[in-house]
GROMACS .gro file of C-alpha atoms in nm:
model
  254
    1MET     CA    1  11.796  11.341  14.149
    2LEU     CA    2  11.887  11.075  13.898
    3ILE     CA    3  11.757  11.117  13.543
    4LEU     CA    4  11.802  10.798  13.341
    5LEU     CA    5  11.827  10.828  12.964
    6PRO     CA    6  11.861  10.567  12.690
    7PRO     CA    7  12.151  10.603  12.448
    8SER     CA    8  12.075  10.709  12.093
    9GLU     CA    9  12.081  10.438  11.829
   10GLY     CA   10  12.301  10.654  11.609
   11LYS     CA   11  12.621  10.812  11.740
   12THR     CA   12  12.829  11.107  11.621
   13PRO     CA   13  13.191  10.989  11.590
   14ALA     CA   14  13.459  11.213  11.736
   15GLY     CA   15  13.683  11.365  11.473
   16ARG     CA   16  13.976  11.373  11.710
   17GLY     CA   17  14.046  11.304  12.075
   18ARG     CA   18  14.227  11.067  12.303
   19PRO     CA   19  14.137  10.697  12.298
   20LEU     CA   20  13.900  10.529  12.541
   21ASP     CA   21  14.014  10.503  12.903
   22LEU     CA   22  13.772  10.266  13.074
   23GLY     CA   23  13.911  10.346  13.417
   24ALA     CA   24  13.843  10.717  13.375
   25LEU     CA   25  13.468  10.679  13.320
   26SER     CA   26  13.214  10.752  13.592
   27PHE     CA   27  13.116  10.454  13.807
   28PRO     CA   28  13.461  10.289  13.804
   29GLU     CA   29  13.310   9.987  13.978
   30LEU     CA   30  13.179   9.889  13.633
   31THR     CA   31  13.526   9.874  13.474
   32SER     CA   32  13.568   9.496  13.471
   33THR     CA   33  13.225   9.440  13.316
   34ARG     CA   34  13.289   9.717  13.064
   35ARG     CA   35  13.616   9.554  12.961
   36ALA     CA   36  13.446   9.216  12.914
   37VAL     CA   37  13.169   9.369  12.700
   38VAL     CA   38  13.415   9.574  12.490
   39GLU     CA   39  13.623   9.263  12.418
   40ALA     CA   40  13.315   9.054  12.336
   41VAL     CA   41  13.158   9.309  12.102
   42ALA     CA   42  13.488   9.366  11.924
   43ALA     CA   43  13.525   8.993  11.862
   44THR     CA   44  13.161   8.954  11.754
   45SER     CA   45  13.190   9.248  11.514
   46THR     CA   46  13.462   9.070  11.314
   47ARG     CA   47  13.240   8.768  11.244
   48PRO     CA   48  13.070   8.716  10.905
   49ASP     CA   49  12.733   8.706  11.084
   50ALA     CA   50  12.805   9.015  11.296
   51HIS     CA   51  12.502   9.203  11.166
   52ASP     CA   52  12.266   8.922  11.262
   53ARG     CA   53  12.421   8.881  11.606
   54LEU     CA   54  12.409   9.256  11.672
   55GLY     CA   55  12.061   9.295  11.524
   56VAL     CA   56  12.156   9.569  11.277
   57SER     CA   57  12.111   9.618  10.906
   58PRO     CA   58  12.384   9.464  10.686
   59HIS     CA   59  12.414   9.808  10.525
   60LEU     CA   60  12.564   9.952  10.847
   61VAL     CA   61  12.910   9.824  10.763
   62GLU     CA   62  13.106  10.117  10.904
   63GLU     CA   63  12.905  10.132  11.226
   64VAL     CA   64  12.979   9.765  11.296
   65ALA     CA   65  13.343   9.814  11.196
   66ARG     CA   66  13.374  10.087  11.462
   67ASN     CA   67  13.310   9.821  11.724
   68THR     CA   68  13.646   9.662  11.635
   69ARG     CA   69  13.830   9.988  11.711
   70LEU     CA   70  13.675  10.082  12.044
   71LEU     CA   71  14.007  10.101  12.232
   72THR     CA   72  14.186  10.309  11.965
   73ALA     CA   73  13.914  10.532  11.817
   74PRO     CA   74  13.898  10.899  11.925
   75THR     CA   75  13.652  10.981  12.200
   76ALA     CA   76  13.434  11.279  12.285
   77PRO     CA   77  13.199  11.360  12.575
   78ALA     CA   78  12.896  11.131  12.575
   79GLY     CA   79  12.671  11.436  12.556
   80THR     CA   80  12.803  11.504  12.206
   81VAL     CA   81  12.846  11.144  12.087
   82TYR     CA   82  12.484  11.050  12.161
   83SER     CA   83  12.261  11.217  11.904
   84GLY     CA   84  11.908  11.170  11.774
   85VAL     CA   85  11.567  11.300  11.871
   86LEU     CA   86  11.595  11.292  12.251
   87TYR     CA   87  11.940  11.450  12.256
   88ALA     CA   88  11.841  11.717  12.005
   89ALA     CA   89  11.556  11.815  12.238
   90LEU     CA   90  11.787  11.805  12.540
   91ASP     CA   91  12.028  12.037  12.355
   92LEU     CA   92  12.308  12.042  12.612
   93ALA     CA   93  12.513  12.291  12.412
   94SER     CA   94  12.255  12.567  12.457
   95MET     CA   95  12.216  12.527  12.835
   96ASP     CA   96  12.353  12.795  13.063
   97THR     CA   97  12.637  12.711  13.298
   98ALA     CA   98  12.418  12.622  13.598
   99ALA     CA   99  12.186  12.397  13.395
  100ARG     CA  100  12.482  12.225  13.229
  101ARG     CA  101  12.638  12.160  13.569
  102ARG     CA  102  12.316  11.999  13.690
  103ALA     CA  103  12.293  11.795  13.368
  104ASN     CA  104  12.644  11.663  13.426
  105ARG     CA  105  12.545  11.561  13.778
  106TRP     CA  106  12.189  11.431  13.727
  107LEU     CA  107  12.182  11.277  13.379
  108VAL     CA  108  12.299  10.918  13.339
  109VAL     CA  109  12.283  10.723  13.014
  110VAL     CA  110  12.223  10.351  13.056
  111SER     CA  111  12.444  10.195  12.790
  112ALA     CA  112  12.474   9.842  12.654
  113LEU     CA  113  12.850   9.892  12.615
  114PHE     CA  114  12.943  10.092  12.925
  115GLY     CA  115  12.660  10.019  13.169
  116ALA     CA  116  12.614  10.380  13.278
  117VAL     CA  117  12.789  10.701  13.178
  118ARG     CA  118  12.753  11.070  13.251
  119MET     CA  119  12.746  11.347  12.992
  120VAL     CA  120  13.113  11.436  13.045
  121ASP     CA  121  13.248  11.082  13.008
  122ARG     CA  122  13.457  11.046  12.693
  123VAL     CA  123  13.337  10.756  12.475
  124PRO     CA  124  13.381  10.648  12.112
  125ALA     CA  125  13.097  10.593  11.866
  126TYR     CA  126  12.971  10.234  11.871
  127ARG     CA  127  12.674  10.020  11.773
  128LEU     CA  128  12.528   9.793  12.039
  129SER     CA  129  12.178   9.747  12.179
  130MET     CA  130  12.083   9.626  12.525
  131ALA     CA  131  11.858   9.372  12.347
  132VAL     CA  132  12.161   9.184  12.208
  133ASN     CA  133  12.255   8.836  12.324
  134LEU     CA  134  12.631   8.885  12.305
  135PRO     CA  135  12.854   8.578  12.291
  136PRO     CA  136  13.001   8.456  12.516
  137LEU     CA  137  12.842   8.682  12.781
  138GLY     CA  138  12.474   8.631  12.705
  139PRO     CA  139  12.184   8.882  12.710
  140LEU     CA  140  12.329   9.222  12.790
  141ALA     CA  141  12.040   9.334  13.010
  142ALA     CA  142  12.122   9.041  13.238
  143VAL     CA  143  12.496   9.109  13.218
  144TRP     CA  144  12.446   9.463  13.350
  145ARG     CA  145  12.171   9.400  13.604
  146GLU     CA  146  12.387   9.324  13.908
  147PRO     CA  147  12.667   9.576  13.835
  148LEU     CA  148  12.416   9.860  13.784
  149ALA     CA  149  12.229   9.765  14.100
  150ALA     CA  150  12.555   9.820  14.288
  151VAL     CA  151  12.609  10.179  14.170
  152LEU     CA  152  12.286  10.349  14.059
  153PRO     CA  153  12.103  10.358  14.394
  154GLU     CA  154  12.386  10.565  14.540
  155ALA     CA  155  12.376  10.795  14.238
  156ALA     CA  156  12.008  10.867  14.310
  157GLY     CA  157  12.087  10.989  14.659
  158ARG     CA  158  11.773  11.111  14.836
  159GLY     CA  159  11.607  11.238  14.520
  160VAL     CA  160  11.371  11.077  14.273
  161VAL     CA  161  11.470  10.844  13.990
  162VAL     CA  162  11.330  11.002  13.674
  163ASP     CA  163  11.316  10.717  13.424
  164CYS     CA  164  11.319  10.827  13.060
  165ARG     CA  165  11.452  10.494  12.928
  166SER     CA  166  11.287  10.274  12.671
  167SER     CA  167  11.175   9.928  12.789
  168THR     CA  168  11.484   9.768  12.632
  169TYR     CA  169  11.716   9.967  12.858
  170ALA     CA  170  11.485   9.966  13.160
  171ALA     CA  171  11.537   9.588  13.171
  172ALA     CA  172  11.899   9.639  13.278
  173TRP     CA  173  11.814   9.792  13.617
  174VAL     CA  174  11.498   9.827  13.823
  175PRO     CA  175  11.496  10.026  14.150
  176ARG     CA  176  11.405   9.808  14.446
  177GLY     CA  177  11.303   9.855  14.806
  178PRO     CA  178  11.268  10.209  14.943
  179LEU     CA  179  11.414  10.357  14.623
  180ALA     CA  180  11.124  10.211  14.421
  181ARG     CA  181  10.892  10.448  14.608
  182ARG     CA  182  11.083  10.736  14.446
  183TRP     CA  183  11.095  10.582  14.099
  184VAL     CA  184  10.897  10.771  13.833
  185GLN     CA  185  10.863  10.648  13.477
  186VAL     CA  186  10.805  10.929  13.229
  187ARG     CA  187  10.544  10.815  12.978
  188VAL     CA  188  10.449  11.008  12.668
  189PRO     CA  189  10.138  10.931  12.463
  190GLY     CA  190  10.185  10.914  12.088
  191ALA     CA  191  10.448  10.792  11.845
  192THR     CA  192  10.799  10.685  11.948
  193HIS     CA  193  10.952  10.993  11.784
  194LEU     CA  194  10.726  11.222  11.989
  195ALA     CA  195  10.801  11.029  12.308
  196LYS     CA  196  11.176  11.067  12.264
  197HIS     CA  197  11.141  11.438  12.187
  198THR     CA  198  10.921  11.504  12.490
  199ARG     CA  199  11.146  11.307  12.727
  200GLY     CA  200  11.439  11.514  12.607
  201LEU     CA  201  11.244  11.833  12.678
  202VAL     CA  202  11.144  11.707  13.024
  203ALA     CA  203  11.506  11.628  13.112
  204ARG     CA  204  11.614  11.970  12.989
  205HIS     CA  205  11.341  12.143  13.190
  206LEU     CA  206  11.447  11.967  13.510
  207CYS     CA  207  11.809  12.071  13.460
  208GLU     CA  208  11.711  12.431  13.387
  209VAL     CA  209  11.470  12.469  13.679
  210GLY     CA  210  11.717  12.307  13.916
  211LEU     CA  211  11.471  12.187  14.183
  212ASP     CA  212  11.589  11.854  14.323
  213ALA     CA  213  11.252  11.685  14.374
  214ARG     CA  214  11.246  11.435  14.660
  215THR     CA  215  10.903  11.278  14.594
  216PRO     CA  216  10.705  11.171  14.286
  217ARG     CA  217  10.442  11.436  14.360
  218GLY     CA  218  10.712  11.698  14.394
  219LEU     CA  219  10.850  11.593  14.056
  220ALA     CA  220  10.505  11.617  13.899
  221GLU     CA  221  10.474  11.974  14.028
  222VAL     CA  222  10.808  12.072  13.875
  223VAL     CA  223  10.738  11.908  13.538
  224GLY     CA  224  10.385  12.050  13.545
  225GLN     CA  225  10.528  12.401  13.528
  226ALA     CA  226  10.592  12.347  13.157
  227PHE     CA  227  10.399  12.032  13.054
  228ASP     CA  228  10.054  11.882  13.087
  229VAL     CA  229  10.102  11.601  13.339
  230ALA     CA  230   9.912  11.323  13.514
  231LEU     CA  231  10.069  11.118  13.792
  232THR     CA  232   9.960  10.760  13.863
  233GLU     CA  233  10.056  10.582  14.184
  234PRO     CA  234  10.176  10.221  14.156
  235THR     CA  235   9.941   9.946  14.267
  236LYS     CA  236  10.217   9.697  14.353
  237VAL     CA  237  10.547   9.706  14.539
  238ASP     CA  238  10.858   9.770  14.326
  239GLN     CA  239  10.659   9.921  14.041
  240PRO     CA  240  10.716  10.280  13.928
  241TRP     CA  241  10.495  10.580  13.960
  242VAL     CA  242  10.396  10.683  13.608
  243LEU     CA  243  10.413  11.046  13.502
  244ASP     CA  244  10.229  11.107  13.177
  245ALA     CA  245  10.373  11.420  13.018
  246SER     CA  246  10.283  11.600  12.700
  247VAL     CA  247  10.392  11.928  12.550
  248ARG     CA  248  10.145  12.197  12.645
  249SER     CA  249   9.959  12.340  12.349
  250PRO     CA  250  10.001  12.714  12.275
  251GLY     CA  251   9.772  12.916  12.498
  252GLY     CA  252   9.732  12.623  12.736
  253GLY     CA  253   9.945  12.767  13.016
  254ARG     CA  254   9.817  12.788  13.368
   0.00000   0.00000   0.00000
């Protein structure tokens, strides 16, 4: 199983730790692209118009400044650097050993800076969205599309691709061919905050239950153990199945 997550907008900086080692991250095939993006974002972040180019508030001075220290700043596991609503609901720290082991194997964060990282990969705090058109590389979703297509299908293995990404990050890689038939987009009705929270809970549930679903219907059965779900089959080739999931109301168990 491959569970795709978006990064959090905010990051928790490491207080101490060794500096970034691009070659030590998961998916080493992405190293050259990672290096190019790191160099480009560092250069862009020193410009007077950095906030406009990165699409962030001019008040986020320190967050942009961190981008200039990516190769020297302390790092921590991605599972602790990424914070926010989805990661609070995922709550890796409270998982038991077996669930944490599955999380380290199944969860992959699609990142504008690193392409794809696992929970154990040591990364610094940074500020960069996949929606950015980063000079001189161009739109980051396009920069990452081919490199991610070379590594993520293998990471999925024979299981389903559980897609919990936002549309911004989904643009960087779309499963194709036979893998598309095992691609399930998790959709949550309601506000963005609620969607992030519920996707985090769904990812946690899958890691705790530990059943490696091989089909979209099998995934719906597993998620349906704890959530109200509805599965919709795609009407066109290379489109995802859609799994609508919502937190079951108290007393609504089966």
